[in-house]
Amino acid sequence: MGMQIDYLLKQVEKPSRYIGGEVNSINKEISEETVRFGFAFPDVYEIGMSFMGLHILYFLLNDMDDVFCERLFSPWTDMEKIMRETETPLFTMESRTPAGKLDIIGFTLQYEMSYSNIVNMLDLSGLPVFARDRDESHPLIIAGGPCAFNPEPLADFIDVVFIGDSENILPEFIERFKVHKTEKTAKREFLKSIVDISGIYIPSFYEADYEDGMFVGINPIEKEAPTIIKKNIVIDLDKSYFPSKQIVPYADAVHDRAVIEIFRGCTRGCRFCHAGMVYRPVRERSIDTISEIVDNIIKNTGYDELSLASLSTSDYSDLGSLVEKLLSRYEKERVGISLPSLRLDSFSMEILQRIQRVRKTGLTFAPEAGTQRLRDVINKGIEEKDLIESVENAFNLGWDSVKLYFMIGLPTETEEDLDGIYDLAKKVLETYYRMPKEKRRRKPRITVSVSNFVPKAFTPFQWEGQDDPSVFMEKHRYLSKMFRKEKTIQFNYHDADTSFMESVFSRGDRRLSEVIHKAWISGCKFDSWSEYFNYDKWIAAMEDSGLDPIAYANRFSDYNQALSWDHISAGIEKQFLASENEKAKIGELTEDCRQGCSNCGISKNYRGTCDV
């Protein structure tokens, strides 16, 4: 019998966030042998349910015998307030079991600014938040996802970190956990027994060293622990697990549609892009496999929109044939296809014409920088004519709404580059008005969104310092003033203080665990939500811990300086990243991996999988 929570639901804004029971959600008979797993997303239901990885791992685990995977989300503040007042612990969506009664809680690390929510969820579960304070009676706390490539800021909270892909190693991990549970072996002995699984990192088996307040290295303190932890990858996506169904959420998810991952990795080499580097090499699903999966998902969900997900969908090697096959199958059923990540230089007019046969989906392009010089610095590999030709084609086909993404604060940026953002947006607007009047149905909607550069681990820009928040704010004011002249262009920008703290954690070491804990005690949570982010509390937590946030976020690091993620291997060699950073300084391009190997190291470390 699960917990009774109905009386709580009457008092909160969105009860649908907590009731579960959605189409395709799973409930199982529970026995003594059942491994109880909680997939924990450190944000609200609507965001977590849009995350494809949740659906993959949820069904993968529930397809296993004697394993019951349930979901945990951060309760919104109204629900948390009532839960704490009534001493109601965090509970699972499926069986309403208190999270503290589970065997394993697995957090996905998608964004650094969700770290305080992880601590909050552990506390709301009635668990000691620090790994050192948890014993055999407590659930094992594991984590994975893109932020796991620098797991050190969370090192004091997490028992096991999965580096890289996890769907092909999670079953083995679970099987070993079953033995541990049955034989009641000590937790530390179990942790020692899994270090040979590819991509497994046990933070408590390592000790970090500091000199004069600077991180100088990290070394294993258990003989079983490897010096370097290599990321794990799925070699053949066609043979890897992908669910035949998805949970259909009750509440409006951010992305409420069927999703299929058509390939993993990216060959482009944008020098700021964390995902583009750590998810190398490229691995594609075949058209036949994609079609079979899509057939099952559409049949089992009833969705009328399908998203072809990847880091750069238009780079799929035979996207035209894939789109044609899916449209020929689903056009009569009015299932639309969305391509969420398009590149300007590989944007196909022909494909655009095909997908609009069902419905027009939004068009989003990411020039990233306003001038050709800066686009070369970041190795974007596109030109202004690519953007103008693409939007001209789109306008002629009837689109009148375009979103443009840029990044500011990039290395070597000048005022001319900021002017270039405005100039480029203006040229897009002028392109629309160059169309004959009879083709212009209404005023165009051009949205320009600007994010702030955050140096990320395992990118060529990992050594670069970030702009001070005051500099970002001045750039925001500069751009806002220019865009105020154009009423038909909507201008948005990301908060500078939030980007500053994101930078602290993206390059941080394990001393930041204490900072996260102190900030959480002072009330920090939901830091990715502007109405809850409290910059002053974070700075106070840093100062109270004797740490300087500027040293993490704004410093320029020497290539020889130790980095807190040096004991993790993403497969790309540090020498390659340094050479890319040097090439950035002179605006020298590195060609797409499909045109020739750039010797990043991935083919050497993962031989046989880099066959693009």
XYZ file of N, CA, C and O in Angstrom, residues 327-470:
576
model
N 7.134 10.072 -43.627
C 5.961 10.801 -44.117
C 5.038 9.895 -44.923
O 3.813 9.994 -44.830
N 5.620 9.027 -45.746
C 4.777 8.121 -46.540
C 3.982 7.194 -45.624
O 2.882 6.768 -45.960
N 4.543 6.925 -44.463
C 3.853 6.050 -43.505
C 2.795 6.815 -42.710
O 1.722 6.271 -42.408
N 3.070 8.075 -42.359
C 2.213 8.763 -41.398
C 1.480 9.997 -41.920
O 0.730 10.630 -41.187
N 1.688 10.330 -43.178
C 1.064 11.555 -43.692
C -0.460 11.481 -43.607
O -1.124 12.451 -43.212
N -1.027 10.313 -43.939
C -2.492 10.181 -43.893
C -3.015 10.304 -42.465
O -4.149 10.721 -42.244
N -2.204 9.914 -41.506
C -2.629 9.994 -40.096
C -2.312 11.356 -39.504
O -2.536 11.575 -38.318
N -1.783 12.263 -40.322
C -1.484 13.632 -39.921
C -0.502 13.692 -38.762
O -0.614 14.527 -37.842
N 0.478 12.794 -38.781
C 1.555 12.846 -37.792
C 2.655 13.751 -38.343
O 3.270 13.441 -39.368
N 2.877 14.869 -37.693
C 3.890 15.811 -38.148
C 5.276 15.420 -37.685
O 5.442 14.686 -36.706
N 6.259 15.896 -38.418
C 7.656 15.615 -38.066
C 8.350 16.926 -37.731
O 8.258 17.893 -38.489
N 9.038 16.949 -36.598
C 9.807 18.145 -36.257
C 11.289 17.805 -36.227
O 11.684 16.715 -35.814
N 12.068 18.745 -36.712
C 13.526 18.604 -36.736
C 14.078 19.655 -35.785
O 14.252 20.813 -36.151
N 14.344 19.288 -34.535
C 14.609 20.295 -33.509
C 15.973 20.953 -33.599
O 16.197 21.975 -32.991
N 16.908 20.385 -34.332
C 18.254 20.939 -34.330
C 18.772 20.966 -35.766
O 19.208 19.953 -36.296
N 18.698 22.146 -36.402
C 19.074 22.262 -37.814
C 20.325 23.107 -37.962
O 20.504 24.106 -37.275
N 21.173 22.695 -38.868
C 22.325 23.530 -39.221
C 22.002 24.298 -40.488
O 21.318 23.803 -41.384
N 22.552 25.507 -40.564
C 22.230 26.365 -41.694
C 22.836 25.862 -42.993
O 22.223 25.954 -44.054
N 24.037 25.280 -42.915
C 24.699 24.893 -44.158
C 24.218 23.564 -44.715
O 24.463 23.249 -45.870
N 23.552 22.759 -43.878
C 23.044 21.495 -44.397
C 21.522 21.482 -44.406
O 20.898 20.450 -44.488
N 20.947 22.653 -44.281
C 19.502 22.793 -44.255
C 18.948 22.530 -45.645
O 19.366 23.143 -46.629
N 18.046 21.603 -45.753
C 17.580 21.173 -47.059
C 16.200 21.723 -47.373
O 15.236 21.489 -46.656
N 16.145 22.467 -48.463
C 14.868 22.988 -48.938
C 13.901 21.858 -49.260
O 12.709 21.919 -48.964
N 14.452 20.803 -49.830
C 13.617 19.666 -50.220
C 12.958 19.026 -48.998
O 11.767 18.712 -49.009
N 13.751 18.868 -47.920
C 13.202 18.259 -46.704
C 12.173 19.174 -46.068
O 11.132 18.731 -45.576
N 12.444 20.468 -46.103
C 11.495 21.432 -45.550
C 10.146 21.334 -46.267
O 9.081 21.377 -45.651
N 10.207 21.188 -47.591
C 8.974 21.059 -48.364
C 8.218 19.792 -47.972
O 6.990 19.775 -47.912
N 8.976 18.740 -47.700
C 8.318 17.476 -47.351
C 7.612 17.554 -46.000
O 6.465 17.132 -45.865
N 8.313 18.068 -44.963
C 7.713 18.033 -43.639
C 6.534 18.991 -43.514
O 5.643 18.773 -42.701
N 6.477 20.025 -44.323
C 5.361 20.951 -44.226
C 4.105 20.406 -44.882
O 3.051 21.014 -44.822
N 4.212 19.206 -45.546
C 3.011 18.597 -46.122
C 2.011 18.252 -45.023
O 0.824 18.176 -45.272
N 2.508 17.992 -43.815
C 1.599 17.674 -42.712
C 1.321 18.930 -41.893
O 0.194 19.330 -41.708
N 2.356 19.544 -41.381
C 2.184 20.800 -40.651
C 3.529 21.505 -40.540
O 4.580 20.865 -40.599
N 3.434 22.789 -40.370
C 4.653 23.579 -40.184
C 5.035 23.554 -38.713
O 4.229 23.871 -37.855
N 6.250 23.149 -38.438
C 6.767 23.218 -37.077
C 7.718 24.413 -36.996
O 8.075 25.001 -38.014
N 8.108 24.776 -35.809
C 8.947 25.946 -35.643
C 10.314 25.781 -36.283
O 10.823 24.675 -36.433
N 10.902 26.891 -36.703
C 12.247 26.873 -37.272
C 13.200 27.624 -36.359
O 12.958 28.780 -36.016
N 14.243 26.940 -35.958
C 15.231 27.541 -35.077
C 16.618 27.346 -35.671
O 16.971 26.227 -36.055
N 17.363 28.430 -35.770
C 18.728 28.351 -36.301
C 19.690 28.935 -35.265
O 19.326 29.819 -34.505
N 20.900 28.412 -35.292
C 21.883 28.869 -34.309
C 23.157 29.334 -34.998
O 24.135 28.592 -35.092
N 23.182 30.595 -35.487
C 24.437 31.130 -36.048
C 25.512 31.253 -34.977
O 26.695 31.254 -35.278
N 25.113 31.382 -33.718
C 25.971 31.465 -32.535
C 26.743 32.773 -32.426
O 26.910 33.308 -31.337
N 27.274 33.292 -33.544
C 28.053 34.535 -33.501
C 27.612 35.448 -34.638
O 27.154 34.978 -35.682
N 27.803 36.753 -34.416
C 27.289 37.726 -35.361
C 28.189 38.010 -36.551
O 27.745 38.571 -37.557
N 29.465 37.674 -36.453
C 30.399 37.946 -37.549
C 31.078 36.664 -38.008
O 31.190 35.692 -37.247
N 31.551 36.714 -39.248
C 32.245 35.538 -39.794
C 33.539 35.267 -39.033
O 33.910 34.115 -38.792
N 34.210 36.341 -38.611
C 35.448 36.153 -37.860
C 35.213 35.319 -36.605
O 35.920 34.343 -36.343
N 34.178 35.684 -35.840
C 33.928 34.962 -34.590
C 33.353 33.565 -34.845
O 33.626 32.629 -34.082
N 32.587 33.429 -35.921
C 32.094 32.073 -36.250
C 33.266 31.163 -36.606
O 33.233 29.963 -36.329
N 34.307 31.719 -37.200
C 35.511 30.919 -37.476
C 36.267 30.594 -36.189
O 36.815 29.501 -36.038
N 36.283 31.554 -35.267
C 36.956 31.311 -33.977
C 36.328 30.111 -33.266
O 37.024 29.254 -32.713
N 35.024 30.025 -33.304
C 34.349 28.921 -32.592
C 34.201 27.689 -33.469
O 33.638 26.688 -33.039
N 34.701 27.764 -34.711
C 34.638 26.636 -35.652
C 33.198 26.250 -35.991
O 32.873 25.073 -36.116
N 32.352 27.256 -36.122
C 30.958 26.986 -36.461
C 30.839 26.474 -37.900
O 29.968 25.662 -38.216
N 31.706 26.987 -38.761
C 31.742 26.458 -40.114
C 30.551 26.811 -40.980
O 30.194 26.055 -41.895
N 29.897 27.922 -40.703
C 28.809 28.394 -41.564
C 29.045 29.852 -41.916
O 29.774 30.559 -41.221
N 28.417 30.279 -42.992
C 28.579 31.653 -43.444
C 27.231 32.371 -43.437
O 26.173 31.735 -43.405
N 27.314 33.702 -43.535
C 26.092 34.498 -43.508
C 25.138 34.109 -44.629
O 23.923 34.058 -44.438
N 25.696 33.788 -45.784
C 24.824 33.440 -46.908
C 24.026 32.174 -46.621
O 22.926 31.989 -47.135
N 24.584 31.276 -45.767
C 23.848 30.062 -45.405
C 22.561 30.423 -44.666
O 21.501 29.848 -44.909
N 22.678 31.382 -43.735
C 21.504 31.800 -42.974
C 20.492 32.492 -43.880
O 19.300 32.171 -43.845
N 20.967 33.436 -44.668
C 20.041 34.208 -45.491
C 19.333 33.310 -46.507
O 18.119 33.416 -46.724
N 20.078 32.415 -47.143
C 19.447 31.496 -48.099
C 18.418 30.602 -47.414
O 17.336 30.350 -47.952
N 18.747 30.136 -46.220
C 17.841 29.225 -45.513
C 16.542 29.924 -45.120
O 15.451 29.394 -45.328
N 16.654 31.127 -44.537
C 15.427 31.804 -44.117
C 14.632 32.289 -45.332
O 13.399 32.312 -45.306
N 15.324 32.636 -46.409
C 14.612 33.039 -47.630
C 13.780 31.877 -48.160
O 12.614 32.045 -48.529
N 14.385 30.692 -48.167
C 13.639 29.508 -48.591
C 12.442 29.261 -47.679
O 11.337 28.946 -48.138
N 12.679 29.387 -46.383
C 11.605 29.126 -45.422
C 10.471 30.142 -45.593
O 9.283 29.772 -45.582
N 10.805 31.418 -45.764
C 9.778 32.446 -45.941
C 8.971 32.178 -47.211
O 7.750 32.330 -47.243
N 9.664 31.774 -48.276
C 8.964 31.511 -49.537
C 8.019 30.324 -49.436
O 7.058 30.203 -50.207
N 8.319 29.407 -48.489
C 7.441 28.252 -48.294
C 6.307 28.554 -47.310
O 5.514 27.676 -47.001
N 6.264 29.771 -46.797
C 5.143 30.165 -45.954
C 5.475 30.349 -44.487
O 4.615 30.739 -43.701
N 6.710 30.053 -44.097
C 7.079 30.318 -42.695
C 7.189 31.833 -42.488
O 7.649 32.565 -43.382
N 6.769 32.302 -41.334
C 6.954 33.721 -41.018
C 7.509 33.899 -39.606
O 7.538 34.994 -39.070
N 7.923 32.768 -39.010
C 8.454 32.829 -37.645
C 9.788 32.097 -37.571
O 9.872 30.922 -37.941
N 10.812 32.786 -37.144
C 12.156 32.202 -37.068
C 12.799 32.595 -35.739
O 12.707 33.749 -35.317
N 13.424 31.616 -35.090
C 14.187 31.893 -33.880
C 15.672 31.776 -34.181
O 16.097 30.830 -34.839
N 16.444 32.738 -33.689
C 17.888 32.751 -33.910
C 18.600 32.718 -32.567
O 18.297 33.527 -31.680
N 19.515 31.784 -32.417
C 20.273 31.662 -31.166
C 21.706 32.161 -31.350
O 22.400 31.780 -32.298
N 22.135 32.991 -30.415
C 23.521 33.488 -30.407
C 24.109 33.285 -29.013
O 23.391 33.082 -28.029
N 25.431 33.373 -28.967
C 26.132 33.306 -27.685
C 27.048 34.518 -27.594
O 27.705 34.882 -28.577
N 27.091 35.162 -26.434
C 28.007 36.282 -26.252
C 29.046 35.940 -25.190
O 28.871 35.010 -24.414
N 30.125 36.718 -25.187
C 31.210 36.454 -24.243
C 32.183 35.413 -24.753
O 33.048 34.949 -23.998
N 32.063 35.028 -26.016
C 32.969 34.027 -26.584
C 34.395 34.580 -26.630
O 34.589 35.804 -26.734
N 35.395 33.721 -26.554
C 36.782 34.192 -26.602
C 37.043 35.066 -27.835
O 36.583 34.735 -28.933
N 37.732 36.137 -27.660
C 38.153 37.129 -28.666
C 37.015 38.057 -29.114
O 37.193 38.852 -30.026
N 35.847 37.975 -28.487
C 34.702 38.790 -28.911
C 35.007 40.285 -28.800
O 35.651 40.731 -27.851
N 34.517 41.052 -29.780
C 34.666 42.505 -29.781
C 33.295 43.161 -29.941
O 32.286 42.468 -30.162
N 33.281 44.481 -29.862
C 32.017 45.202 -30.051
C 31.465 44.970 -31.452
O 30.255 44.920 -31.658
N 32.354 44.813 -32.408
C 31.917 44.548 -33.783
C 31.126 43.238 -33.871
O 30.170 43.127 -34.639
N 31.493 42.254 -33.052
C 30.772 40.984 -33.060
C 29.358 41.148 -32.486
O 28.414 40.497 -32.931
N 29.244 42.023 -31.478
C 27.905 42.296 -30.930
C 27.048 43.016 -31.972
O 25.868 42.685 -32.164
N 27.645 43.988 -32.643
C 26.914 44.681 -33.713
C 26.456 43.688 -34.775
O 25.380 43.819 -35.367
N 27.295 42.664 -35.007
C 26.974 41.673 -36.030
C 25.719 40.886 -35.708
O 25.001 40.438 -36.623
N 25.433 40.694 -34.432
C 24.198 39.978 -34.053
C 22.985 40.775 -34.518
O 22.060 40.237 -35.138
N 23.028 42.071 -34.225
C 21.906 42.935 -34.653
C 21.833 42.979 -36.178
O 20.750 42.865 -36.762
N 22.974 43.146 -36.815
C 22.988 43.257 -38.279
C 22.421 42.001 -38.930
O 21.664 42.066 -39.903
N 22.797 40.846 -38.405
C 22.333 39.587 -38.990
C 20.820 39.423 -38.819
O 20.116 39.007 -39.754
N 20.321 39.756 -37.627
C 18.876 39.673 -37.385
C 18.128 40.634 -38.310
O 17.057 40.315 -38.850
N 18.726 41.818 -38.501
C 18.098 42.816 -39.388
C 18.057 42.294 -40.829
O 17.064 42.494 -41.532
N 19.104 41.612 -41.251
C 19.125 41.073 -42.607
C 18.076 39.976 -42.786
O 17.497 39.814 -43.866
N 17.838 39.214 -41.737
C 16.780 38.201 -41.802
C 15.425 38.884 -41.984
O 14.602 38.469 -42.805
N 15.225 39.968 -41.236
C 13.971 40.721 -41.354
C 13.830 41.305 -42.755
O 12.746 41.240 -43.379
N 14.902 41.874 -43.276
C 14.865 42.468 -44.617
C 14.607 41.400 -45.678
O 13.957 41.666 -46.695
N 15.111 40.199 -45.433
C 14.869 39.097 -46.377
C 13.370 38.813 -46.487
O 12.845 38.555 -47.574
N 12.693 38.876 -45.355
C 11.241 38.643 -45.372
C 10.535 39.711 -46.212
O 9.668 39.407 -47.032
N 10.935 40.959 -46.017
C 10.239 42.040 -46.714
C 10.648 42.151 -48.177
O 10.036 42.924 -48.925
N 11.670 41.412 -48.579
C 12.001 41.371 -50.015
C 11.047 40.467 -50.794
O 11.003 40.527 -52.020
N 10.291 39.645 -50.090
C 9.325 38.794 -50.780
C 8.198 39.647 -51.356
O 7.872 40.717 -50.816
N 7.601 39.193 -52.441
C 6.441 39.919 -52.978
C 5.348 40.052 -51.916
O 5.162 39.153 -51.088
N 4.624 41.170 -51.976
C 3.613 41.462 -50.951
C 2.586 40.343 -50.808
O 2.115 40.028 -49.715
N 2.204 39.724 -51.956
C 1.163 38.704 -51.912
C 1.595 37.458 -51.138
O 0.771 36.654 -50.718
N 2.907 37.315 -50.937
C 3.402 36.166 -50.176
C 3.495 36.454 -48.685
O 3.671 35.549 -47.871
N 3.403 37.738 -48.338
C 3.528 38.107 -46.925
C 2.142 38.149 -46.296
O 1.373 39.079 -46.528
N 1.830 37.098 -45.535
C 0.488 37.009 -44.969
C 0.321 37.895 -43.738
O -0.756 38.358 -43.440
N 1.373 38.066 -42.983
C 1.318 38.891 -41.778
C 2.729 39.339 -41.423
O 3.690 38.978 -42.102
N 2.841 40.111 -40.354
C 4.161 40.570 -39.938
C 5.016 39.372 -39.509
O 4.521 38.451 -38.879
N 6.303 39.420 -39.854
C 7.163 38.298 -39.440
C 7.396 38.321 -37.936
O 7.274 39.364 -37.296
N 7.735 37.166 -37.408
C 8.094 37.070 -35.985
C 9.526 36.542 -35.889
O 9.781 35.375 -36.144
N 10.428 37.445 -35.607
C 11.847 37.086 -35.487
C 12.217 37.173 -34.002
O 12.028 38.215 -33.369
N 12.719 36.102 -33.466
C 13.142 36.089 -32.065
C 14.647 35.847 -32.002
O 15.158 34.895 -32.589
N 15.337 36.737 -31.328
C 16.784 36.601 -31.126
C 17.028 36.283 -29.645
O 16.654 37.062 -28.769
N 17.611 35.120 -29.389
C 17.923 34.727 -28.007
C 19.431 34.660 -27.834
O 20.126 34.048 -28.655
N 19.901 35.282 -26.779
C 21.336 35.345 -26.525
C 21.650 34.633 -25.211
O 21.076 34.945 -24.168
N 22.545 33.664 -25.281
C 23.031 33.024 -24.061
C 24.442 33.520 -23.778
O 25.080 34.149 -24.627
N 24.912 33.264 -22.592
C 26.244 33.718 -22.174
C 27.222 32.550 -22.224
O 26.912 31.453 -21.754
N 28.388 32.788 -22.773
C 29.392 31.718 -22.877
C 29.751 31.177 -21.491
O 30.058 31.931 -20.565
N 29.713 29.851 -21.374
C 30.136 29.157 -20.147
C 31.208 28.152 -20.553
O 30.937 27.247 -21.344
N 32.437 28.294 -20.062
C 33.472 27.320 -20.403
C 33.149 25.955 -19.802
O 32.873 25.863 -18.608
N 33.181 24.938 -20.636
C 32.785 23.597 -20.206
C 33.954 22.627 -20.289
O 34.823 22.746 -21.167
N 33.934 21.646 -19.408
C 34.963 20.603 -19.404
C 34.967 19.856 -20.731
O 33.925 19.664 -21.365
N 36.151 19.435 -21.157
C 36.349 18.642 -22.371
C 35.992 19.387 -23.646
O 35.607 18.784 -24.643
N 36.093 20.709 -23.616
C 35.967 21.490 -24.848
C 37.272 22.257 -25.055
O 38.018 22.493 -24.099
N 37.554 22.683 -26.289
C 38.753 23.499 -26.507
C 38.760 24.793 -25.710
O 39.809 25.368 -25.466
N 37.586 25.256 -25.283
C 37.513 26.496 -24.503
C 37.475 26.240 -22.995
O 37.135 27.139 -22.220
N 37.832 25.021 -22.558
C 37.772 24.710 -21.128
C 38.763 25.538 -20.313
O 38.604 25.692 -19.109
N 39.794 26.075 -20.967
C 40.794 26.879 -20.245
C 40.432 28.362 -20.216
O 41.078 29.141 -19.538
N 39.448 28.759 -21.019
C 39.129 30.185 -21.169
C 38.329 30.705 -19.979
O 37.493 29.991 -19.413
N 38.555 31.943 -19.621
C 37.771 32.564 -18.565
C 36.462 33.112 -19.104
O 36.341 33.458 -20.287
N 35.494 33.180 -18.226
C 34.199 33.748 -18.602
C 34.190 35.242 -18.318
O 34.898 35.718 -17.421
N 33.395 35.989 -19.084
C 33.202 37.414 -18.777
C 32.668 37.566 -17.360
O 31.855 36.751 -16.888
N 33.065 38.631 -16.696
C 32.467 38.973 -15.410
C 30.972 39.279 -15.625
O 30.593 39.809 -16.683
N 30.102 38.980 -14.645
C 28.670 39.287 -14.825
C 28.405 40.735 -15.211
O 27.494 41.019 -16.005
N 29.205 41.676 -14.662
C 28.981 43.089 -15.000
C 29.248 43.348 -16.485
O 28.588 44.186 -17.108
